[in-house]
Amino acid sequence: MIDEDGYFGEQQAEHYDRSADAEFQADVIERTVEVLAELAGGGRALELGIGTGRIALPLARRGVPVHGIDLSRAMVARLRAKPGGEGIGVSIGDFVTTTVDTSAEGPFSLAYLVYNTIMNLASQEAQVDCFRNVAAHLAPGGCFVIEVMVPELRKIPAGQHIVPFRAGPTGWAYTEYDTATQDATCHYISLTEDGRGAARSVPFRYVWPAELDLMARLAGLRLRDRWDGWTRRPFTQDSVRHVSVWEKPPA
C-alpha cells in the first residue's frame, strides 16, 4: 500500500530490521561500513534512503558525520528511536529533488545509495535526476556509491516474464519483468498463523551498469571503481550485483 511514506510506511517499517536478507547480517554491514568510511576520507557522508539507519548508525560510530534523505517518516522514526539516532540529521523527502543545505558545513565527500534502492526510482528520468542531485551535493573529488543487483534477465525462462526469488510455508515472492520498458514489479504474498493472506506489490526500474555510467556522465561524474560487492572482488560477467563508485572531478 502506498501512502505519504511511499511504499515503506508503518507496516513495512515495523518489520524492516527483522529481515533475513544477507544485507542485514553483521559481517556484511561491517564490510559495507568499512568501504564507505574509507571513501568518506574524513569528510561528511550523505545517505539517500537512510531508512532505519542500518548503515548510517554504524558509519557514524566510525566517526563519519552522516546526513540522510528519506521519504518515509515511519522508517526515520525507527532510526530516531535507536541509540545514536537522534544525532543523525535527516531531510524528509524523495532523493531526486530534496536538497540539503551545505552552506554551513560545506559539501559532502561521499554520497551513497545501497541495497538496490536506485531501482525504487521507477523511471529513467528520475534515476538521471538522482545523479544530478547527488553531484550538486558533492565536493570536488567526492564520490557517489551505488550498490545494486545486475538485472536477472538470464533467469527468465523463454516465453515467460516471472522470476520467483522467495518461497516458503508462510509466504512467497516473485518479480514480474517487462523487458521492453525495463519496468519490474516485485509481488510479496504472506500468510499469517491464522491462515489469512496479505499481498503487496512494489514497482521498480531495473538498470544496467553501463546505463548507470552514462547517467553519471550526464551529471558530470566519472567511474572510478566497480566491484562484485563490498569485498572489492573484480566485477565479471557472472556477477549478480555490483558496487560502483563514481567521482566528481577535482576543481
PDB file of C-alpha atoms in Angstrom:
ATOM      1  CA  MET A   1       0.000   0.000   0.000  1.00  0.00           C
ATOM      2  CA  ILE A   2       1.334   3.445  -0.925  1.00  0.00           C
ATOM      3  CA  ASP A   3       0.785   6.497   1.295  1.00  0.00           C
ATOM      4  CA  GLU A   4       2.707   9.654   2.236  1.00  0.00           C
ATOM      5  CA  ASP A   5       5.638   7.403   3.140  1.00  0.00           C
ATOM      6  CA  GLY A   6       5.668   5.836  -0.321  1.00  0.00           C
ATOM      7  CA  TYR A   7       5.852   2.042  -0.311  1.00  0.00           C
ATOM      8  CA  PHE A   8       7.691   1.917   3.034  1.00  0.00           C
ATOM      9  CA  GLY A   9       5.108   3.025   5.555  1.00  0.00           C
ATOM     10  CA  GLU A  10       4.427   1.933   9.118  1.00  0.00           C
ATOM     11  CA  GLN A  11       3.665  -1.695   8.259  1.00  0.00           C
ATOM     12  CA  GLN A  12       6.971  -2.173   6.416  1.00  0.00           C
ATOM     13  CA  ALA A  13       9.000  -0.125   8.915  1.00  0.00           C
ATOM     14  CA  GLU A  14       7.797  -2.296  11.787  1.00  0.00           C
ATOM     15  CA  HIS A  15       9.344  -5.431  10.277  1.00  0.00           C
ATOM     16  CA  TYR A  16      12.222  -3.970   8.248  1.00  0.00           C
ATOM     17  CA  ASP A  17      15.063  -4.605  10.706  1.00  0.00           C
ATOM     18  CA  ARG A  18      13.998  -8.236  11.151  1.00  0.00           C
ATOM     19  CA  SER A  19      14.736  -9.086   7.532  1.00  0.00           C
ATOM     20  CA  ALA A  20      16.589 -12.359   6.932  1.00  0.00           C
ATOM     21  CA  ASP A  21      18.359 -10.936   3.863  1.00  0.00           C
ATOM     22  CA  ALA A  22      22.158 -11.142   3.851  1.00  0.00           C
ATOM     23  CA  GLU A  23      22.427  -7.337   3.853  1.00  0.00           C
ATOM     24  CA  PHE A  24      21.261  -7.316   7.483  1.00  0.00           C
ATOM     25  CA  GLN A  25      23.961  -9.694   8.727  1.00  0.00           C
ATOM     26  CA  ALA A  26      26.582  -8.122  10.967  1.00  0.00           C
ATOM     27  CA  ASP A  27      29.577  -9.130   8.834  1.00  0.00           C
ATOM     28  CA  VAL A  28      28.019  -7.686   5.663  1.00  0.00           C
ATOM     29  CA  ILE A  29      27.194  -4.422   7.419  1.00  0.00           C
ATOM     30  CA  GLU A  30      30.749  -4.249   8.783  1.00  0.00           C
ATOM     31  CA  ARG A  31      32.287  -4.692   5.302  1.00  0.00           C
ATOM     32  CA  THR A  32      29.927  -2.098   3.846  1.00  0.00           C
ATOM     33  CA  VAL A  33      30.737   0.454   6.529  1.00  0.00           C
ATOM     34  CA  GLU A  34      34.474  -0.174   6.213  1.00  0.00           C
ATOM     35  CA  VAL A  35      34.434   0.665   2.496  1.00  0.00           C
ATOM     36  CA  LEU A  36      32.215   3.725   2.957  1.00  0.00           C
ATOM     37  CA  ALA A  37      34.304   5.083   5.828  1.00  0.00           C
ATOM     38  CA  GLU A  38      37.435   4.803   3.688  1.00  0.00           C
ATOM     39  CA  LEU A  39      35.758   6.575   0.758  1.00  0.00           C
ATOM     40  CA  ALA A  40      34.498   9.359   3.036  1.00  0.00           C
ATOM     41  CA  GLY A  41      38.133  10.145   3.817  1.00  0.00           C
ATOM     42  CA  GLY A  42      37.361  12.100   6.961  1.00  0.00           C
ATOM     43  CA  GLY A  43      34.562  14.106   5.336  1.00  0.00           C
ATOM     44  CA  ARG A  44      30.779  14.019   5.628  1.00  0.00           C
ATOM     45  CA  ALA A  45      28.504  11.392   4.077  1.00  0.00           C
ATOM     46  CA  LEU A  46      25.032  11.713   2.568  1.00  0.00           C
ATOM     47  CA  GLU A  47      22.860   8.585   2.568  1.00  0.00           C
ATOM     48  CA  LEU A  48      19.970   8.500   0.124  1.00  0.00           C
ATOM     49  CA  GLY A  49      17.220   6.301   1.523  1.00  0.00           C
ATOM     50  CA  ILE A  50      18.642   6.271   5.056  1.00  0.00           C
ATOM     51  CA  GLY A  51      15.694   4.254   6.378  1.00  0.00           C
ATOM     52  CA  THR A  52      16.112   2.850   9.894  1.00  0.00           C
ATOM     53  CA  GLY A  53      19.856   3.515   9.959  1.00  0.00           C
ATOM     54  CA  ARG A  54      21.145   0.035   9.075  1.00  0.00           C
ATOM     55  CA  ILE A  55      24.281   1.598   7.547  1.00  0.00           C
ATOM     56  CA  ALA A  56      24.177   5.182   8.834  1.00  0.00           C
ATOM     57  CA  LEU A  57      24.398   4.327  12.532  1.00  0.00           C
ATOM     58  CA  PRO A  58      27.489   2.097  12.383  1.00  0.00           C
ATOM     59  CA  LEU A  59      29.092   4.518   9.912  1.00  0.00           C
ATOM     60  CA  ALA A  60      28.510   7.386  12.344  1.00  0.00           C
ATOM     61  CA  ARG A  61      30.063   5.286  15.108  1.00  0.00           C
ATOM     62  CA  ARG A  62      33.168   5.100  12.919  1.00  0.00           C
ATOM     63  CA  GLY A  63      33.430   8.868  13.190  1.00  0.00           C
ATOM     64  CA  VAL A  64      31.836   9.770   9.831  1.00  0.00           C
ATOM     65  CA  PRO A  65      29.219  12.550  10.117  1.00  0.00           C
ATOM     66  CA  VAL A  66      26.125  11.290   8.267  1.00  0.00           C
ATOM     67  CA  HIS A  67      23.087  13.144   6.966  1.00  0.00           C
ATOM     68  CA  GLY A  68      20.191  11.268   5.380  1.00  0.00           C
ATOM     69  CA  ILE A  69      17.358  11.784   2.941  1.00  0.00           C
ATOM     70  CA  ASP A  70      14.262   9.601   3.165  1.00  0.00           C
ATOM     71  CA  LEU A  71      10.615   9.863   2.150  1.00  0.00           C
ATOM     72  CA  SER A  72       9.364   7.559   4.911  1.00  0.00           C
ATOM     73  CA  ARG A  73       8.682   9.194   8.255  1.00  0.00           C
ATOM     74  CA  ALA A  74       7.885   5.752   9.644  1.00  0.00           C
ATOM     75  CA  MET A  75      11.340   4.421   8.773  1.00  0.00           C
ATOM     76  CA  VAL A  76      13.067   7.528  10.127  1.00  0.00           C
ATOM     77  CA  ALA A  77      11.117   7.206  13.386  1.00  0.00           C
ATOM     78  CA  ARG A  78      12.766   3.787  13.865  1.00  0.00           C
ATOM     79  CA  LEU A  79      16.145   5.401  13.253  1.00  0.00           C
ATOM     80  CA  ARG A  80      15.414   8.111  15.808  1.00  0.00           C
ATOM     81  CA  ALA A  81      14.481   5.509  18.445  1.00  0.00           C
ATOM     82  CA  LYS A  82      17.857   3.737  18.231  1.00  0.00           C
ATOM     83  CA  PRO A  83      20.936   4.681  20.274  1.00  0.00           C
ATOM     84  CA  GLY A  84      22.685   7.494  18.399  1.00  0.00           C
ATOM     85  CA  GLY A  85      19.764   8.020  16.042  1.00  0.00           C
ATOM     86  CA  GLU A  86      18.893  11.470  17.345  1.00  0.00           C
ATOM     87  CA  GLY A  87      22.357  12.687  16.375  1.00  0.00           C
ATOM     88  CA  ILE A  88      21.876  11.995  12.669  1.00  0.00           C
ATOM     89  CA  GLY A  89      20.242  14.729  10.603  1.00  0.00           C
ATOM     90  CA  VAL A  90      17.542  13.629   8.161  1.00  0.00           C
ATOM     91  CA  SER A  91      15.774  15.588   5.444  1.00  0.00           C
ATOM     92  CA  ILE A  92      12.309  14.183   4.728  1.00  0.00           C
ATOM     93  CA  GLY A  93      11.593  13.884   1.011  1.00  0.00           C
ATOM     94  CA  ASP A  94      12.495  11.977  -2.112  1.00  0.00           C
ATOM     95  CA  PHE A  95      16.154  11.814  -3.062  1.00  0.00           C
ATOM     96  CA  VAL A  96      15.554  13.091  -6.598  1.00  0.00           C
ATOM     97  CA  THR A  97      14.501  16.620  -5.645  1.00  0.00           C
ATOM     98  CA  THR A  98      15.298  17.037  -1.940  1.00  0.00           C
ATOM     99  CA  THR A  99      18.320  19.199  -1.226  1.00  0.00           C
ATOM    100  CA  VAL A 100      20.438  19.561   1.900  1.00  0.00           C
ATOM    101  CA  ASP A 101      21.792  22.947   2.915  1.00  0.00           C
ATOM    102  CA  THR A 102      25.595  22.743   2.690  1.00  0.00           C
ATOM    103  CA  SER A 103      26.306  26.441   3.241  1.00  0.00           C
ATOM    104  CA  ALA A 104      27.417  25.984   6.855  1.00  0.00           C
ATOM    105  CA  GLU A 105      29.327  22.687   6.838  1.00  0.00           C
ATOM    106  CA  GLY A 106      30.264  22.523   3.182  1.00  0.00           C
ATOM    107  CA  PRO A 107      29.530  19.843   0.565  1.00  0.00           C
ATOM    108  CA  PHE A 108      29.743  16.115   1.170  1.00  0.00           C
ATOM    109  CA  SER A 109      32.782  13.988   0.389  1.00  0.00           C
ATOM    110  CA  LEU A 110      30.619  10.882  -0.042  1.00  0.00           C
ATOM    111  CA  ALA A 111      27.065  10.051  -1.094  1.00  0.00           C
ATOM    112  CA  TYR A 112      25.754   6.515  -1.183  1.00  0.00           C
ATOM    113  CA  LEU A 113      22.655   4.606  -2.249  1.00  0.00           C
ATOM    114  CA  VAL A 114      22.684   0.924  -1.284  1.00  0.00           C
ATOM    115  CA  TYR A 115      20.581  -2.257  -1.240  1.00  0.00           C
ATOM    116  CA  ASN A 116      19.094  -1.855  -4.762  1.00  0.00           C
ATOM    117  CA  THR A 117      17.403   1.420  -3.780  1.00  0.00           C
ATOM    118  CA  ILE A 118      18.266   3.164  -7.065  1.00  0.00           C
ATOM    119  CA  MET A 119      15.630   0.873  -8.611  1.00  0.00           C
ATOM    120  CA  ASN A 120      12.930   2.377  -6.383  1.00  0.00           C
ATOM    121  CA  LEU A 121      13.084   5.306  -8.791  1.00  0.00           C
ATOM    122  CA  ALA A 122      10.732   3.844 -11.341  1.00  0.00           C
ATOM    123  CA  SER A 123      11.710   5.921 -14.385  1.00  0.00           C
ATOM    124  CA  GLN A 124      14.932   6.622 -16.235  1.00  0.00           C
ATOM    125  CA  GLU A 125      14.331  10.349 -15.864  1.00  0.00           C
ATOM    126  CA  ALA A 126      14.157  10.062 -12.077  1.00  0.00           C
ATOM    127  CA  GLN A 127      17.329   7.968 -11.963  1.00  0.00           C
ATOM    128  CA  VAL A 128      19.206  10.539 -14.062  1.00  0.00           C
ATOM    129  CA  ASP A 129      17.928  13.368 -11.859  1.00  0.00           C
ATOM    130  CA  CYS A 130      19.108  11.458  -8.796  1.00  0.00           C
ATOM    131  CA  PHE A 131      22.665  11.504 -10.149  1.00  0.00           C
ATOM    132  CA  ARG A 132      22.388  15.233 -10.837  1.00  0.00           C
ATOM    133  CA  ASN A 133      21.076  15.902  -7.333  1.00  0.00           C
ATOM    134  CA  VAL A 134      23.940  13.932  -5.807  1.00  0.00           C
ATOM    135  CA  ALA A 135      26.542  15.704  -7.941  1.00  0.00           C
ATOM    136  CA  ALA A 136      25.259  19.059  -6.697  1.00  0.00           C
ATOM    137  CA  HIS A 137      25.859  17.932  -3.087  1.00  0.00           C
ATOM    138  CA  LEU A 138      29.381  16.560  -3.617  1.00  0.00           C
ATOM    139  CA  ALA A 139      32.656  18.370  -3.109  1.00  0.00           C
ATOM    140  CA  PRO A 140      35.193  18.179  -5.948  1.00  0.00           C
ATOM    141  CA  GLY A 141      36.881  14.798  -5.622  1.00  0.00           C
ATOM    142  CA  GLY A 142      33.858  13.414  -3.759  1.00  0.00           C
ATOM    143  CA  CYS A 143      32.352  10.007  -4.557  1.00  0.00           C
ATOM    144  CA  PHE A 144      28.906   8.578  -5.249  1.00  0.00           C
ATOM    145  CA  VAL A 145      28.479   4.875  -4.416  1.00  0.00           C
ATOM    146  CA  ILE A 146      25.635   2.643  -5.589  1.00  0.00           C
ATOM    147  CA  GLU A 147      25.063  -0.985  -4.617  1.00  0.00           C
ATOM    148  CA  VAL A 148      22.559  -2.692  -6.911  1.00  0.00           C
ATOM    149  CA  MET A 149      21.753  -6.035  -8.477  1.00  0.00           C
ATOM    150  CA  VAL A 150      22.559  -6.908 -12.064  1.00  0.00           C
ATOM    151  CA  PRO A 151      19.236  -7.422 -13.891  1.00  0.00           C
ATOM    152  CA  GLU A 152      18.282 -11.098 -13.684  1.00  0.00           C
ATOM    153  CA  LEU A 153      17.090 -11.490 -17.258  1.00  0.00           C
ATOM    154  CA  ARG A 154      19.113 -14.671 -17.767  1.00  0.00           C
ATOM    155  CA  LYS A 155      16.888 -16.290 -15.144  1.00  0.00           C
ATOM    156  CA  ILE A 156      13.720 -15.689 -17.142  1.00  0.00           C
ATOM    157  CA  PRO A 157      12.587 -18.850 -18.979  1.00  0.00           C
ATOM    158  CA  ALA A 158      11.934 -18.441 -22.687  1.00  0.00           C
ATOM    159  CA  GLY A 159       8.465 -17.041 -23.290  1.00  0.00           C
ATOM    160  CA  GLN A 160       7.922 -16.059 -19.664  1.00  0.00           C
ATOM    161  CA  HIS A 161       8.398 -12.892 -17.615  1.00  0.00           C
ATOM    162  CA  ILE A 162       8.338 -14.062 -13.992  1.00  0.00           C
ATOM    163  CA  VAL A 163      11.299 -14.765 -11.677  1.00  0.00           C
ATOM    164  CA  PRO A 164      10.496 -16.151  -8.186  1.00  0.00           C
ATOM    165  CA  PHE A 165      13.010 -15.201  -5.510  1.00  0.00           C
ATOM    166  CA  ARG A 166      11.478 -16.391  -2.250  1.00  0.00           C
ATOM    167  CA  ALA A 167       9.311 -19.361  -1.329  1.00  0.00           C
ATOM    168  CA  GLY A 168       8.290 -20.872   1.982  1.00  0.00           C
ATOM    169  CA  PRO A 169       5.342 -22.182   4.007  1.00  0.00           C
ATOM    170  CA  THR A 170       4.325 -18.699   5.156  1.00  0.00           C
ATOM    171  CA  GLY A 171       4.960 -16.680   2.032  1.00  0.00           C
ATOM    172  CA  TRP A 172       6.473 -16.279  -1.381  1.00  0.00           C
ATOM    173  CA  ALA A 173       7.650 -13.506  -3.657  1.00  0.00           C
ATOM    174  CA  TYR A 174       8.367 -13.031  -7.333  1.00  0.00           C
ATOM    175  CA  THR A 175       9.403 -10.319  -9.784  1.00  0.00           C
ATOM    176  CA  GLU A 176       7.394  -9.556 -12.914  1.00  0.00           C
ATOM    177  CA  TYR A 177       9.557  -8.096 -15.696  1.00  0.00           C
ATOM    178  CA  ASP A 178       8.761  -6.001 -18.752  1.00  0.00           C
ATOM    179  CA  THR A 179      11.919  -6.172 -20.861  1.00  0.00           C
ATOM    180  CA  ALA A 180      10.641  -3.577 -23.336  1.00  0.00           C
ATOM    181  CA  THR A 181      10.412  -0.814 -20.720  1.00  0.00           C
ATOM    182  CA  GLN A 182      12.815  -2.118 -18.016  1.00  0.00           C
ATOM    183  CA  ASP A 183       9.914  -1.946 -15.585  1.00  0.00           C
ATOM    184  CA  ALA A 184       9.742  -4.581 -12.873  1.00  0.00           C
ATOM    185  CA  THR A 185       7.259  -5.184 -10.089  1.00  0.00           C
ATOM    186  CA  CYS A 186       8.028  -7.244  -7.001  1.00  0.00           C
ATOM    187  CA  HIS A 187       4.992  -9.058  -5.597  1.00  0.00           C
ATOM    188  CA  TYR A 188       5.018 -10.260  -1.966  1.00  0.00           C
ATOM    189  CA  ILE A 189       2.400 -12.666  -0.624  1.00  0.00           C
ATOM    190  CA  SER A 190       2.387 -13.720   3.022  1.00  0.00           C
ATOM    191  CA  LEU A 191       0.267 -15.914   5.282  1.00  0.00           C
ATOM    192  CA  THR A 192      -0.367 -15.387   8.982  1.00  0.00           C
ATOM    193  CA  GLU A 193      -0.701 -18.181  11.557  1.00  0.00           C
ATOM    194  CA  ASP A 194      -4.475 -17.985  11.372  1.00  0.00           C
ATOM    195  CA  GLY A 195      -4.386 -18.563   7.622  1.00  0.00           C
ATOM    196  CA  ARG A 196      -5.079 -15.027   6.468  1.00  0.00           C
ATOM    197  CA  GLY A 197      -3.201 -13.684   3.477  1.00  0.00           C
ATOM    198  CA  ALA A 198      -1.732 -10.323   2.557  1.00  0.00           C
ATOM    199  CA  ALA A 199      -0.392  -9.120  -0.783  1.00  0.00           C
ATOM    200  CA  ARG A 200       1.892  -6.198  -1.550  1.00  0.00           C
ATOM    201  CA  SER A 201       3.401  -5.004  -4.840  1.00  0.00           C
ATOM    202  CA  VAL A 202       6.256  -2.532  -5.326  1.00  0.00           C
ATOM    203  CA  PRO A 203       7.281  -1.122  -8.734  1.00  0.00           C
ATOM    204  CA  PHE A 204      10.945  -0.819  -9.738  1.00  0.00           C
ATOM    205  CA  ARG A 205      13.008   0.036 -12.768  1.00  0.00           C
ATOM    206  CA  TYR A 206      15.994  -2.222 -13.319  1.00  0.00           C
ATOM    207  CA  VAL A 207      19.130  -0.588 -14.657  1.00  0.00           C
ATOM    208  CA  TRP A 208      22.333  -1.857 -16.270  1.00  0.00           C
ATOM    209  CA  PRO A 209      25.863  -0.927 -15.122  1.00  0.00           C
ATOM    210  CA  ALA A 210      26.693   0.778 -18.424  1.00  0.00           C
ATOM    211  CA  GLU A 211      23.454   2.760 -18.236  1.00  0.00           C
ATOM    212  CA  LEU A 212      24.409   3.984 -14.762  1.00  0.00           C
ATOM    213  CA  ASP A 213      27.783   5.077 -16.142  1.00  0.00           C
ATOM    214  CA  LEU A 214      26.010   7.194 -18.762  1.00  0.00           C
ATOM    215  CA  MET A 215      23.771   8.722 -16.085  1.00  0.00           C
ATOM    216  CA  ALA A 216      26.894   9.585 -14.116  1.00  0.00           C
ATOM    217  CA  ARG A 217      28.484  11.254 -17.155  1.00  0.00           C
ATOM    218  CA  LEU A 218      25.347  13.342 -17.681  1.00  0.00           C
ATOM    219  CA  ALA A 219      25.767  14.543 -14.098  1.00  0.00           C
ATOM    220  CA  GLY A 220      29.459  15.323 -14.534  1.00  0.00           C
ATOM    221  CA  LEU A 221      30.747  12.261 -12.673  1.00  0.00           C
ATOM    222  CA  ARG A 222      33.181   9.601 -13.874  1.00  0.00           C
ATOM    223  CA  LEU A 223      33.534   5.929 -12.984  1.00  0.00           C
ATOM    224  CA  ARG A 224      36.369   5.222 -10.572  1.00  0.00           C
ATOM    225  CA  ASP A 225      35.752   1.636  -9.424  1.00  0.00           C
ATOM    226  CA  ARG A 226      33.327  -1.208  -9.925  1.00  0.00           C
ATOM    227  CA  TRP A 227      33.399  -4.320  -7.761  1.00  0.00           C
ATOM    228  CA  ASP A 228      31.462  -7.545  -7.413  1.00  0.00           C
ATOM    229  CA  GLY A 229      30.452  -6.430  -3.912  1.00  0.00           C
ATOM    230  CA  TRP A 230      31.778  -4.924  -0.705  1.00  0.00           C
ATOM    231  CA  THR A 231      34.666  -7.407  -0.668  1.00  0.00           C
ATOM    232  CA  ARG A 232      36.014  -5.468  -3.706  1.00  0.00           C
ATOM    233  CA  ARG A 233      36.417  -8.586  -5.803  1.00  0.00           C
ATOM    234  CA  PRO A 234      36.535  -7.802  -9.553  1.00  0.00           C
ATOM    235  CA  PHE A 235      33.225  -7.333 -11.330  1.00  0.00           C
ATOM    236  CA  THR A 236      32.719 -10.006 -14.025  1.00  0.00           C
ATOM    237  CA  GLN A 237      30.042 -11.189 -16.412  1.00  0.00           C
ATOM    238  CA  ASP A 238      28.951 -13.689 -13.747  1.00  0.00           C
ATOM    239  CA  SER A 239      28.482 -11.073 -11.015  1.00  0.00           C
ATOM    240  CA  VAL A 240      24.926 -10.865  -9.712  1.00  0.00           C
ATOM    241  CA  ARG A 241      25.386  -7.400  -8.196  1.00  0.00           C
ATOM    242  CA  HIS A 242      27.878  -4.584  -8.203  1.00  0.00           C
ATOM    243  CA  VAL A 243      29.171  -1.782  -6.040  1.00  0.00           C
ATOM    244  CA  SER A 244      30.126   1.128  -8.277  1.00  0.00           C
ATOM    245  CA  VAL A 245      31.995   4.303  -7.347  1.00  0.00           C
ATOM    246  CA  TRP A 246      31.774   7.479  -9.426  1.00  0.00           C
ATOM    247  CA  GLU A 247      33.904  10.518  -8.691  1.00  0.00           C
ATOM    248  CA  LYS A 248      33.252  14.232  -9.121  1.00  0.00           C
ATOM    249  CA  PRO A 249      36.345  15.611 -10.883  1.00  0.00           C
ATOM    250  CA  PRO A 250      38.588  17.855  -8.778  1.00  0.00           C
ATOM    251  CA  ALA A 251      38.053  21.550  -9.290  1.00  0.00           C
TER     252      ALA A 251
END
